[in-house]
Short mmCIF file of C-alpha atoms and ligand atoms in Angstrom, two decimals:
data_model
loop_
_atom_site.label_atom_id
_atom_site.label_comp_id
_atom_site.label_asym_id
_atom_site.label_seq_id
_atom_site.Cartn_x
_atom_site.Cartn_y
_atom_site.Cartn_z
CA MET G 1 0.00 0.00 0.00
CA VAL G 2 1.71 3.14 -1.24
CA ILE G 3 -0.84 5.92 -0.93
CA PRO G 4 -0.72 6.45 2.84
CA GLN G 5 3.06 6.81 2.75
CA ILE G 6 2.85 9.55 0.14
CA LYS G 7 0.19 11.33 2.19
CA ASN G 8 2.23 10.95 5.34
CA ASP G 9 5.48 12.23 3.85
CA LEU G 10 3.89 15.64 3.60
CA MET G 11 2.34 15.74 7.02
CA ASN G 12 2.54 13.32 9.89
CA ARG G 13 -0.44 14.76 11.65
CA LYS G 14 -3.15 12.58 10.07
CA ILE G 15 -2.63 8.95 9.12
CA LEU G 16 -5.34 7.67 6.80
CA LEU G 17 -6.04 4.23 5.38
CA ASP G 18 -8.06 3.04 2.37
CA GLU G 19 -11.35 1.14 2.53
CA SER G 20 -9.40 -1.93 1.44
CA ASP G 21 -7.50 -1.69 4.76
CA ILE G 22 -10.65 -2.38 6.81
CA PRO G 23 -9.79 -5.64 8.63
CA THR G 24 -11.25 -8.82 7.13
CA HIS G 25 -11.36 -10.59 10.52
CA TRP G 26 -12.00 -9.77 14.16
CA TYR G 27 -9.25 -10.85 16.59
CA ASN G 28 -10.22 -13.11 19.49
CA ILE G 29 -7.86 -12.67 22.48
CA MET G 30 -9.25 -15.88 24.01
CA ALA G 31 -6.93 -17.84 21.70
CA ASP G 32 -3.80 -16.24 23.18
CA MET G 33 -4.67 -15.67 26.86
CA PRO G 34 -2.34 -17.60 29.18
CA ASN G 35 -5.24 -18.19 31.63
CA LYS G 36 -8.64 -18.68 30.02
CA PRO G 37 -11.49 -16.94 31.85
CA LEU G 38 -13.68 -18.96 34.24
CA PRO G 39 -17.02 -19.97 32.69
CA PRO G 40 -20.22 -17.96 33.20
CA LEU G 41 -22.57 -19.80 35.58
CA ASN G 42 -26.28 -20.48 35.52
CA PRO G 43 -27.39 -18.87 38.83
CA LYS G 44 -30.07 -21.52 39.43
CA THR G 45 -27.88 -24.60 38.99
CA GLY G 46 -24.42 -23.19 39.74
CA GLN G 47 -23.27 -25.06 36.61
CA PRO G 48 -21.45 -23.46 33.64
CA ALA G 49 -23.98 -21.63 31.45
CA GLY G 50 -24.17 -23.15 27.98
CA PRO G 51 -25.48 -21.76 24.68
CA GLY G 52 -28.97 -22.94 25.71
CA ASP G 53 -28.96 -20.55 28.68
CA LEU G 54 -28.34 -17.61 26.35
CA SER G 55 -30.55 -18.54 23.37
CA PRO G 56 -33.73 -16.85 24.69
CA ILE G 57 -31.98 -13.48 24.54
CA PHE G 58 -29.24 -13.72 21.86
CA PRO G 59 -29.12 -15.14 18.31
CA MET G 60 -26.99 -18.28 17.92
CA GLY G 61 -24.48 -16.52 15.61
CA LEU G 62 -23.46 -14.25 18.47
CA ILE G 63 -23.60 -16.98 21.11
CA MET G 64 -21.10 -19.03 19.08
CA GLN G 65 -18.78 -16.00 18.98
CA GLU G 66 -19.28 -15.55 22.74
CA VAL G 67 -17.79 -18.98 23.43
CA SER G 68 -15.36 -19.14 20.49
CA THR G 69 -11.65 -19.76 21.05
CA GLU G 70 -10.73 -19.34 17.36
CA ARG G 71 -8.03 -16.69 16.94
CA TYR G 72 -9.71 -14.97 13.98
CA VAL G 73 -13.40 -14.65 13.09
CA GLU G 74 -14.26 -13.57 9.55
CA ILE G 75 -16.22 -10.31 9.18
CA PRO G 76 -19.26 -10.84 6.89
CA ASP G 77 -19.16 -8.83 3.62
CA GLU G 78 -22.43 -7.05 4.43
CA VAL G 79 -20.94 -5.83 7.71
CA ARG G 80 -17.72 -4.63 6.05
CA GLU G 81 -19.84 -2.83 3.46
CA ILE G 82 -21.59 -0.85 6.23
CA TYR G 83 -18.28 -0.31 8.09
CA LYS G 84 -17.18 1.61 4.95
CA ILE G 85 -19.47 4.50 5.95
CA TRP G 86 -16.91 5.51 8.61
CA ARG G 87 -14.04 2.98 8.58
CA PRO G 88 -11.09 3.02 8.49
CA THR G 89 -11.14 5.74 11.12
CA PRO G 90 -8.35 8.33 11.13
CA MET G 91 -5.33 8.28 13.41
CA TYR G 92 -3.81 11.58 14.44
CA ARG G 93 -0.42 12.52 15.81
CA ALA G 94 -1.37 14.94 18.61
CA THR G 95 1.30 17.50 17.77
CA GLY G 96 -0.87 20.29 19.19
CA LEU G 97 -1.24 18.59 22.56
CA GLU G 98 2.45 17.63 22.60
CA LYS G 99 3.41 21.28 22.08
CA LEU G 100 0.95 22.48 24.73
CA LEU G 101 2.45 20.05 27.25
CA GLY G 102 6.06 20.59 26.15
CA THR G 103 6.57 16.86 26.38
CA PRO G 104 9.21 14.72 24.67
CA ALA G 105 6.55 11.99 24.38
CA LYS G 106 4.96 11.24 21.03
CA ILE G 107 1.19 11.10 21.34
CA TYR G 108 -1.09 9.40 18.81
CA TYR G 109 -4.83 8.91 18.94
CA LYS G 110 -7.33 6.82 17.05
CA TYR G 111 -10.51 8.81 16.48
CA GLU G 112 -13.74 6.78 16.59
CA GLY G 113 -15.94 9.90 16.73
CA VAL G 114 -16.38 9.85 12.93
CA SER G 115 -18.97 7.03 13.11
CA PRO G 116 -22.72 7.59 12.57
CA SER G 117 -23.39 7.79 16.32
CA GLY G 118 -20.13 9.55 17.19
CA SER G 119 -18.35 6.72 19.02
CA HIS G 120 -16.90 3.22 18.63
CA LYS G 121 -20.29 1.59 19.40
CA PRO G 122 -21.45 1.00 15.77
CA ASN G 123 -18.45 -1.36 15.33
CA THR G 124 -20.46 -3.94 17.26
CA ALA G 125 -24.02 -2.64 16.72
CA VAL G 126 -23.82 -3.41 13.00
CA PRO G 127 -22.67 -7.05 13.29
CA GLN G 128 -25.14 -7.62 16.15
CA ALA G 129 -28.04 -6.36 14.02
CA TYR G 130 -26.70 -8.45 11.11
CA TYR G 131 -26.67 -11.77 13.03
CA ASN G 132 -30.13 -11.04 14.45
CA LYS G 133 -31.45 -10.35 10.93
CA GLN G 134 -29.89 -13.64 9.71
CA GLU G 135 -32.00 -15.51 12.26
CA GLY G 136 -35.26 -13.72 11.51
CA VAL G 137 -35.38 -11.46 14.57
CA LYS G 138 -37.92 -8.64 14.12
CA SER G 139 -37.22 -6.47 17.14
CA ILE G 140 -34.20 -5.74 19.38
CA THR G 141 -34.31 -4.28 22.88
CA THR G 142 -31.42 -2.67 24.67
CA GLU G 143 -30.34 -0.28 27.41
CA THR G 144 -28.30 2.86 27.01
CA GLY G 145 -26.38 4.97 29.51
CA ALA G 146 -25.15 8.19 27.96
CA GLY G 147 -27.14 7.41 24.81
CA GLN G 148 -24.16 6.42 22.70
CA TRP G 149 -25.05 2.74 22.53
CA GLY G 150 -28.75 3.33 21.90
CA THR G 151 -27.89 5.66 19.02
CA ALA G 152 -25.50 3.11 17.52
CA LEU G 153 -28.00 0.26 17.74
CA ALA G 154 -30.80 2.46 16.39
CA PHE G 155 -28.61 3.22 13.35
CA ALA G 156 -27.67 -0.46 12.89
CA CYS G 157 -31.29 -1.62 13.15
CA ALA G 158 -32.30 0.97 10.54
CA GLN G 159 -29.71 -0.56 8.17
CA PHE G 160 -31.38 -3.98 8.46
CA GLY G 161 -35.04 -2.99 8.90
CA ILE G 162 -35.29 -4.22 12.52
CA ARG G 163 -37.46 -2.55 15.19
CA CYS G 164 -35.41 -1.06 18.07
CA GLU G 165 -36.61 -0.42 21.65
CA VAL G 166 -34.24 1.44 23.98
CA TYR G 167 -34.29 1.78 27.80
CA MET G 168 -32.33 4.92 28.63
CA VAL G 169 -30.96 5.52 32.13
CA ARG G 170 -33.15 8.25 33.65
CA ILE G 171 -30.35 10.68 34.45
CA SER G 172 -29.04 10.63 30.87
CA TYR G 173 -32.58 10.85 29.46
CA ASP G 174 -32.91 14.13 31.38
CA GLN G 175 -29.33 15.39 30.83
CA LYS G 176 -28.98 14.49 27.14
CA PRO G 177 -32.31 15.13 25.39
CA TYR G 178 -30.69 15.29 21.93
CA ARG G 179 -29.46 11.71 22.21
CA LYS G 180 -33.10 10.64 22.42
CA VAL G 181 -33.91 12.67 19.30
CA MET G 182 -31.00 11.04 17.45
CA MET G 183 -32.35 7.59 18.34
CA ASN G 184 -35.85 8.64 17.25
CA THR G 185 -34.42 9.92 13.97
CA PHE G 186 -32.86 6.51 13.29
CA GLY G 187 -36.32 5.06 14.03
CA ALA G 188 -36.00 3.74 17.61
CA GLU G 189 -38.48 3.98 20.49
CA VAL G 190 -36.88 5.35 23.67
CA TYR G 191 -38.12 4.98 27.27
CA PRO G 192 -36.56 6.43 30.44
CA SER G 193 -35.42 3.69 32.84
CA PRO G 194 -36.67 2.63 35.31
CA SER G 195 -39.98 2.55 33.41
CA ASP G 196 -43.40 1.13 34.25
CA ARG G 197 -43.20 -1.20 31.20
CA THR G 198 -41.41 -3.99 33.09
CA GLU G 199 -41.59 -5.74 36.42
CA ALA G 200 -37.96 -4.85 37.19
CA GLY G 201 -38.67 -1.17 36.47
CA ARG G 202 -41.88 -1.05 38.49
CA ARG G 203 -40.14 -2.67 41.49
CA ILE G 204 -37.38 -0.03 41.53
CA LEU G 205 -39.84 2.85 41.02
CA ALA G 206 -41.90 1.63 43.98
CA GLU G 207 -38.80 1.73 46.20
CA ASP G 208 -37.49 5.07 44.93
CA PRO G 209 -39.67 7.10 42.52
CA GLU G 210 -36.93 9.76 42.21
CA THR G 211 -34.15 7.33 41.25
CA SER G 212 -31.68 8.48 38.58
CA GLY G 213 -31.52 4.89 37.32
CA SER G 214 -28.48 2.82 36.41
CA LEU G 215 -27.22 0.71 33.54
CA GLY G 216 -27.86 -2.42 35.59
CA ILE G 217 -31.55 -1.56 35.96
CA ALA G 218 -31.94 -0.61 32.28
CA ILE G 219 -30.34 -3.93 31.24
CA SER G 220 -32.86 -5.81 33.41
CA GLU G 221 -35.74 -3.99 31.70
CA ALA G 222 -34.46 -4.65 28.19
CA ILE G 223 -33.84 -8.36 28.91
CA GLU G 224 -37.28 -8.75 30.45
CA ARG G 225 -38.90 -7.34 27.29
CA ALA G 226 -36.83 -9.66 25.08
CA VAL G 227 -37.68 -12.91 26.89
CA MET G 228 -41.41 -12.08 26.68
CA ASP G 229 -41.46 -12.37 22.89
CA ASP G 230 -40.06 -15.01 20.47
CA ASP G 231 -39.31 -12.50 17.68
CA THR G 232 -37.51 -10.14 20.04
CA LYS G 233 -33.90 -10.42 21.16
CA TYR G 234 -31.72 -8.35 23.41
CA SER G 235 -28.48 -6.64 22.52
CA LEU G 236 -25.65 -5.49 24.79
CA GLY G 237 -23.22 -2.73 23.84
CA SER G 238 -20.29 -3.72 26.05
CA VAL G 239 -18.94 -6.31 28.53
CA LEU G 240 -19.59 -9.56 26.59
CA ASN G 241 -16.86 -11.40 24.67
CA HIS G 242 -18.49 -10.97 21.25
CA VAL G 243 -18.77 -7.20 21.78
CA LEU G 244 -15.07 -6.91 22.62
CA LEU G 245 -14.30 -9.14 19.62
CA HIS G 246 -16.09 -6.80 17.19
CA GLN G 247 -14.22 -3.76 18.53
CA THR G 248 -10.81 -5.20 17.57
CA VAL G 249 -11.10 -3.51 14.18
CA ILE G 250 -9.85 -0.40 16.03
CA GLY G 251 -6.54 -1.87 17.19
CA GLN G 252 -5.88 -3.74 13.95
CA GLU G 253 -6.20 -0.51 11.95
CA ALA G 254 -4.08 1.31 14.54
CA ILE G 255 -1.23 -1.19 14.14
CA LYS G 256 -1.20 -0.54 10.39
CA GLN G 257 -1.37 3.23 10.84
CA LEU G 258 1.52 3.28 13.31
CA GLU G 259 3.49 1.09 10.92
CA TYR G 260 3.09 3.79 8.25
CA ALA G 261 4.24 6.34 10.83
CA GLY G 262 7.23 4.12 11.64
CA ASP G 263 6.22 3.86 15.29
CA TYR G 264 5.02 1.42 17.95
CA PRO G 265 3.37 2.30 21.29
CA ASP G 266 5.06 1.99 24.70
CA VAL G 267 1.69 2.53 26.31
CA VAL G 268 -1.92 2.24 25.08
CA ILE G 269 -4.62 4.11 27.04
CA ALA G 270 -8.42 3.97 26.85
CA PRO G 271 -11.39 4.67 29.13
CA LEU G 272 -13.20 1.67 30.52
CA GLY G 273 -16.91 1.39 31.18
CA GLY G 274 -17.52 -2.28 30.44
CA GLY G 275 -14.29 -2.70 28.52
CA SER G 276 -15.17 -2.74 24.82
CA ASN G 277 -13.29 0.27 23.45
CA PHE G 278 -10.33 -0.49 25.72
CA ALA G 279 -10.28 -4.05 24.40
CA GLY G 280 -10.81 -2.84 20.84
CA ILE G 281 -7.68 -0.73 20.74
CA SER G 282 -5.59 -2.88 23.13
CA PHE G 283 -6.10 -6.54 22.28
CA PRO G 284 -4.42 -6.57 18.84
CA PHE G 285 -1.33 -4.95 20.44
CA LEU G 286 -1.60 -7.24 23.48
CA LYS G 287 -1.45 -10.17 21.06
CA ASN G 288 2.02 -8.91 20.07
CA ASN G 289 3.04 -8.87 23.77
CA LEU G 290 1.79 -12.43 24.19
CA THR G 291 3.11 -13.92 20.95
CA GLU G 292 5.98 -11.69 19.74
CA GLY G 293 7.66 -10.53 22.95
CA LYS G 294 6.57 -6.89 22.67
CA ASN G 295 6.41 -4.92 25.93
CA THR G 296 3.59 -2.41 25.58
CA ARG G 297 1.71 -1.32 28.73
CA PHE G 298 -2.09 -1.12 28.61
CA VAL G 299 -3.87 1.30 30.93
CA ALA G 300 -7.64 1.22 31.45
CA VAL G 301 -9.02 4.44 32.94
CA GLU G 302 -12.15 4.36 35.08
CA PRO G 303 -13.93 7.13 37.02
CA ALA G 304 -13.10 7.47 40.72
CA SER G 305 -16.84 7.33 41.46
CA CYS G 306 -17.19 3.86 39.89
CA PRO G 307 -13.80 2.17 40.48
CA LYS G 308 -14.50 -1.53 39.89
CA LEU G 309 -11.02 -2.33 38.58
CA THR G 310 -9.02 -0.51 41.25
CA GLN G 311 -11.29 -1.05 44.26
CA GLY G 312 -13.80 -3.72 43.33
CA GLU G 313 -13.29 -7.41 43.95
CA PHE G 314 -12.88 -10.25 41.50
CA MET G 315 -15.90 -12.51 41.94
CA TYR G 316 -18.98 -13.94 40.32
CA ASP G 317 -21.72 -11.34 39.90
CA PHE G 318 -24.71 -10.59 37.73
CA GLY G 319 -24.41 -8.23 34.76
CA ASP G 320 -27.69 -6.50 35.67
CA SER G 321 -29.55 -5.33 38.78
CA ALA G 322 -32.42 -7.78 38.71
CA GLY G 323 -30.17 -10.83 38.30
CA TYR G 324 -31.45 -11.99 34.89
CA THR G 325 -27.99 -12.58 33.34
CA PRO G 326 -25.68 -15.53 34.01
CA LEU G 327 -23.15 -15.02 36.81
CA LEU G 328 -19.93 -13.62 35.36
CA PRO G 329 -16.43 -13.83 36.90
CA MET G 330 -15.33 -10.19 36.97
CA TYR G 331 -14.12 -7.22 38.96
CA THR G 332 -17.29 -5.71 40.40
CA LEU G 333 -18.68 -3.25 42.91
CA GLY G 334 -21.86 -5.32 43.24
CA HIS G 335 -24.75 -5.41 40.77
CA ASN G 336 -26.84 -3.10 42.95
CA PHE G 337 -24.10 -0.49 43.29
CA LYS G 338 -25.43 2.95 42.30
CA PRO G 339 -22.58 5.17 41.12
CA ALA G 340 -22.70 8.95 41.62
CA ALA G 341 -24.47 10.78 38.79
CA ILE G 342 -21.33 11.90 36.92
CA HIS G 343 -21.55 13.06 33.30
CA ALA G 344 -19.51 10.18 31.90
CA GLY G 345 -22.64 8.02 31.80
CA GLY G 346 -20.94 5.33 29.71
CA LEU G 347 -18.54 4.61 32.58
CA ARG G 348 -21.23 4.18 35.26
CA TYR G 349 -21.33 0.39 35.19
CA HIS G 350 -20.75 -1.79 38.26
CA GLY G 351 -18.56 -4.45 36.63
CA ALA G 352 -15.93 -4.99 33.96
CA SER G 353 -15.90 -7.50 31.12
CA VAL G 354 -14.76 -11.04 31.92
CA LEU G 355 -11.86 -10.78 29.46
CA CYS G 356 -10.53 -7.49 30.84
CA SER G 357 -11.02 -8.72 34.41
CA GLN G 358 -8.98 -11.89 33.81
CA LEU G 359 -6.21 -9.91 32.07
CA LEU G 360 -6.04 -7.46 34.98
CA LYS G 361 -5.95 -10.31 37.48
CA ASP G 362 -3.03 -11.80 35.53
CA GLY G 363 -1.15 -8.48 35.50
CA LEU G 364 -1.27 -8.17 31.70
CA ILE G 365 -3.10 -4.83 31.80
CA GLU G 366 -3.21 -1.97 34.35
CA ALA G 367 -6.01 0.20 35.72
CA VAL G 368 -6.25 3.68 37.19
CA ALA G 369 -9.20 5.67 38.59
CA LEU G 370 -9.46 9.43 37.94
CA GLN G 371 -11.68 12.23 39.26
CA GLN G 372 -13.98 14.00 36.82
CA LEU G 373 -12.62 17.53 37.28
CA GLU G 374 -9.15 16.46 36.13
CA CYS G 375 -10.79 14.74 33.16
CA PHE G 376 -12.79 17.77 32.04
CA GLU G 377 -9.70 19.95 32.39
CA ALA G 378 -7.91 17.48 30.09
CA GLY G 379 -10.85 17.55 27.67
CA VAL G 380 -10.60 21.33 27.41
CA MET G 381 -6.84 21.12 26.75
CA LEU G 382 -7.46 18.58 24.00
CA ALA G 383 -10.16 20.75 22.42
CA LYS G 384 -7.92 23.81 22.33
CA SER G 385 -4.86 22.00 21.00
CA GLU G 386 -6.40 19.36 18.70
CA GLY G 387 -9.79 20.83 17.78
CA ILE G 388 -11.90 17.88 18.90
CA ILE G 389 -14.28 18.07 21.86
CA ALA G 390 -14.10 14.64 23.48
CA ALA G 391 -17.02 12.74 24.99
CA PRO G 392 -16.85 12.94 28.82
CA GLU G 393 -15.92 9.23 28.86
CA ALA G 394 -13.05 9.81 26.45
CA THR G 395 -11.64 12.67 28.56
CA HIS G 396 -10.65 9.99 31.11
CA ALA G 397 -8.14 8.64 28.61
CA VAL G 398 -6.91 12.15 27.77
CA ALA G 399 -6.27 12.92 31.46
CA GLN G 400 -4.17 9.78 31.83
CA VAL G 401 -2.29 10.61 28.61
CA ILE G 402 -1.41 14.00 30.09
CA ARG G 403 -0.15 12.32 33.28
CA GLU G 404 2.05 9.98 31.24
CA ALA G 405 3.30 12.79 28.99
CA ASN G 406 4.15 14.98 32.00
CA GLN G 407 5.99 12.09 33.60
CA ALA G 408 8.00 11.62 30.40
CA LYS G 409 8.90 15.31 30.57
CA GLU G 410 10.01 15.11 34.21
CA GLU G 411 12.11 12.05 33.54
CA GLY G 412 13.36 13.40 30.22
CA VAL G 413 12.49 10.19 28.38
CA GLU G 414 10.94 9.76 24.97
CA LYS G 415 7.99 7.47 24.81
CA THR G 416 5.20 6.73 22.39
CA ILE G 417 1.66 6.99 23.72
CA LEU G 418 -1.43 5.80 21.86
CA PHE G 419 -4.92 6.51 23.13
CA ASN G 420 -8.43 5.85 21.97
CA LEU G 421 -10.47 8.99 21.41
CA CYS G 422 -13.50 6.77 21.45
CA GLY G 423 -16.15 9.42 20.90
CA HIS G 424 -16.88 13.10 20.42
CA GLY G 425 -18.81 15.18 22.93
CA TYR G 426 -20.97 17.28 20.62
CA VAL G 427 -24.15 15.87 22.13
CA ASP G 428 -22.70 16.27 25.64
CA MET G 429 -22.20 20.02 25.74
CA GLN G 430 -24.34 20.27 28.88
CA ALA G 431 -21.53 18.45 30.66
CA TYR G 432 -18.96 21.02 29.57
CA ASP G 433 -21.40 23.82 30.45
CA ASP G 434 -21.81 22.40 33.96
CA TYR G 435 -18.03 22.09 34.26
CA PHE G 436 -17.45 25.73 33.27
CA ALA G 437 -20.23 26.84 35.64
CA GLY G 438 -18.44 25.11 38.53
CA LYS G 439 -21.34 22.74 39.10
CA LEU G 440 -19.28 19.55 38.93
CA THR G 441 -17.56 18.07 41.94
CA ASP G 442 -15.20 15.17 42.51
CA HIS G 443 -16.73 12.11 44.11
CA SER G 444 -14.89 9.99 46.57
CA PHE G 445 -15.83 6.40 46.78
CA THR G 446 -16.03 5.06 50.34
CA GLU G 447 -15.18 1.77 52.00
CA ASN G 448 -18.76 1.66 53.17
CA GLU G 449 -20.18 1.85 49.63
CA LEU G 450 -17.94 -1.06 48.70
CA LYS G 451 -18.96 -3.13 51.71
CA GLU G 452 -22.64 -2.51 51.03
CA GLY G 453 -22.30 -3.21 47.32
CA LEU G 454 -20.53 -6.52 47.80
CA LYS G 455 -22.41 -7.86 50.82
CA GLU G 456 -25.21 -9.49 48.88
CA ILE G 457 -23.07 -11.05 46.17
CA ARG G 458 -20.67 -12.70 48.62
CA GLU G 459 -23.49 -15.14 49.34
CA LEU G 460 -23.70 -15.99 45.63
CA GLN G 461 -20.11 -17.20 45.40
CA PRO G 462 -19.84 -20.79 44.31
CA LEU G 463 -16.40 -21.20 45.84
C1 LIG E 501 -20.05 3.35 25.80
C2 LIG E 501 -18.91 4.25 25.82
C3 LIG E 501 -17.83 4.02 26.69
C4 LIG E 501 -17.77 2.89 27.68
O1 LIG E 501 -17.97 1.62 27.19
P1 LIG E 501 -16.80 0.58 26.90
O2 LIG E 501 -17.51 -0.67 26.58
O3 LIG E 501 -15.96 0.47 28.13
O4 LIG E 501 -16.04 1.11 25.75
C5 LIG E 501 -16.77 4.90 26.64
N1 LIG E 501 -16.77 5.95 25.81
C6 LIG E 501 -17.78 6.21 24.95
C7 LIG E 501 -17.71 7.39 24.05
C8 LIG E 501 -18.88 5.36 24.93
O5 LIG E 501 -19.88 5.59 24.09
#
């Protein structure tokens, strides 16, 4: 491939690929993990959950990917064709941010904000809608936190003529009205969660009518709707193995782009809500650590108000509040944990994906928790120097990048930093407005919250 090199000779700031460079396969880290994750468990029997446990809510095509240990899974042509709307995504050398920081570090970022919904989420929404369509599904239900996932799935369902029903966490429904309008424009129905349309929702509303909701509750509602109807399935935008698998197009493209730039990362940084964009950019590079002796560090950044990786415990827990999902072995704060109502709605999830949890436990990735004020400050620096206003979730990565770049400056060492700018913040301007108005505060997570959150699930432990 010659064209990118010619482009990049002139200017190293933007590294573009051709449509023919869209990966042909997704990469499955399961094939190369030294310790395979523990199996999900059926909560009723305590036995490993098999495909049959999942078939009421997911199509078989996705269930087979969920349990697959094949290193590469072929991307269907129809999916690649839709990927062409926004893929390959650009990579930038952050020369503006480097100059602002006066750092000897080289900073690169992959920008997923160019997708139809403005984040990495369509990378998995499209294949999920595709496999549902293959199996004759007429309607898909889901939850959404900040609205990013709901928008992505609404777009994907529109591509395949599938009905889409979204349960949106109450606080985001109120804070981000334009996300709802985007979903409606793509043809989806959107309900604030908890709602009175499900048993799980009605139960929570009875306890606390003023609740701001949580992802765990919204997931329960969406699953409940899906199991009620044979033509309806449920779709999850993060956490599960097949979701992380689909996101690996990000890292595979990034490897090629850095090759054209003649570089390789010392550290890869991404925000972590459930783990999908972190996995997407990291796993293809982590493969090179595991199989080619590379030594890249991988840093997942979570909010200090929802610190499952740095303060949670590794145990079996449900993926949702009502306990409808199988038990998953993961770092968790407890499925009934209610994180503070920070603006980075996509990071307000009580657990972390099984794959990321196992990798953290094995010391193959790192985690850090940051306060939101530092993150917004970083987001403003990025906007001024690079011209992109990051989603509040993505500012968590930017803040950690700035820490690493400042450390490189103090130590006088060169290093190459890659981060995932996983979404833009143009539908999140209320968050920036609140930040400028001094309305945002840092939230400290307490020992007591942790004890409360984990009390109930300790009794669930099979071991
Ligand atoms: C959903 C979302 C996240 C968090 O989800 P992951 O599965 O951890 O990637 C982070 N950033 C943005 C912009 C999102 O939309």
